[in-house]
Amino acid sequence: MEARLSYTVGPTQAGRLLSVTVDQGDTVQAGQVMGAIDPVDLDSKLISASAAVTKAQSALGTYEAQVKESYSRHILTQSTARRYQELFAAQAVSAEAVEVKQNEATAARAAYESAQAMLSVGREEISRTLAERDVLNKQRANLSLVSPANALVVAREVE
């Protein structure tokens, strides 16, 4: 006679067996932890990944502040450059002064665009670090050997 359904429970990745909490002939409930694989350095990697997320989130705040500051400077230098153009038309300033102000406006615009790009990179970095941490959390969760159903353990093939 054989069971109607049979399940093979084992790790999803290679590792050392840390514990087995059931034996042949035991009954188990769905979701019951029957054993565990040693996480080795996975916990340290999780701590590191969480720190990377925190660092990326902190950097994002800096990037947002840089965007605001560079935008403000960009608007100011544009306004100043226009005003100098008007003063030049009225022959109140030299062409060189107008060029200097236009150059400042161009540099401020470039700084603003650069800050926007860094903000975008910062957002992508947060997404990347969160994804890496999620992968490690899933790997950590897969180290538990869990019963898929209410069942009877018919074989224990490891010690």
Coordinates of C-alpha atoms in Angstrom, one line a residue, residues 91-153:
Q91 CA 24.8 100.2 -23.0
A92 CA 25.1 100.1 -19.2
V93 CA 27.4 97.1 -19.0
S94 CA 30.1 95.6 -21.3
A95 CA 29.7 92.7 -23.6
E96 CA 32.2 90.8 -21.4
A97 CA 30.0 91.2 -18.3
V98 CA 27.0 89.8 -20.3
E99 CA 29.2 86.8 -21.3
V100 CA 30.2 86.2 -17.8
K101 CA 26.6 86.2 -16.5
Q102 CA 25.5 84.0 -19.4
N103 CA 28.4 81.6 -18.6
E104 CA 27.3 81.5 -15.0
A105 CA 23.7 80.7 -16.1
T106 CA 24.9 77.9 -18.3
A107 CA 27.0 76.4 -15.5
A108 CA 24.1 76.7 -13.1
R109 CA 21.8 74.9 -15.6
A110 CA 24.4 72.1 -16.0
A111 CA 24.7 71.8 -12.2
Y112 CA 20.9 71.5 -12.0
E113 CA 20.7 68.9 -14.7
S114 CA 23.6 67.0 -13.0
A115 CA 21.8 67.1 -9.7
Q116 CA 18.6 65.8 -11.3
A117 CA 20.6 62.9 -12.8
M118 CA 22.1 62.1 -9.4
L119 CA 18.7 62.1 -7.9
S120 CA 17.6 59.6 -10.5
V121 CA 20.6 57.4 -9.8
G122 CA 19.9 57.6 -6.1
R123 CA 16.3 56.4 -6.6
E124 CA 17.6 53.5 -8.8
E125 CA 20.2 52.7 -6.1
I126 CA 17.4 52.4 -3.5
S127 CA 15.5 50.1 -5.8
R128 CA 18.6 48.0 -6.4
T129 CA 19.5 47.7 -2.7
L130 CA 15.9 46.9 -1.7
A131 CA 15.8 44.1 -4.3
E132 CA 19.1 42.7 -3.1
R133 CA 17.8 42.7 0.5
D134 CA 14.6 41.0 -0.6
V135 CA 16.5 38.3 -2.4
L136 CA 18.6 37.6 0.7
N137 CA 15.4 37.6 2.9
K138 CA 13.9 35.0 0.5
Q139 CA 17.0 32.9 0.6
R140 CA 16.9 33.1 4.4
A141 CA 13.3 32.0 4.5
N142 CA 14.1 29.1 2.2
L143 CA 16.5 27.7 4.8
S144 CA 13.6 26.4 6.8
L145 CA 12.3 22.9 5.8
V146 CA 8.5 23.3 6.1
S147 CA 5.8 20.7 5.8
P148 CA 3.7 21.4 2.8
A149 CA 0.6 19.6 4.2
N150 CA -0.8 17.7 7.2
A151 CA 1.1 14.5 6.8
L152 CA 2.9 11.5 8.2
V153 CA 6.7 11.4 7.9

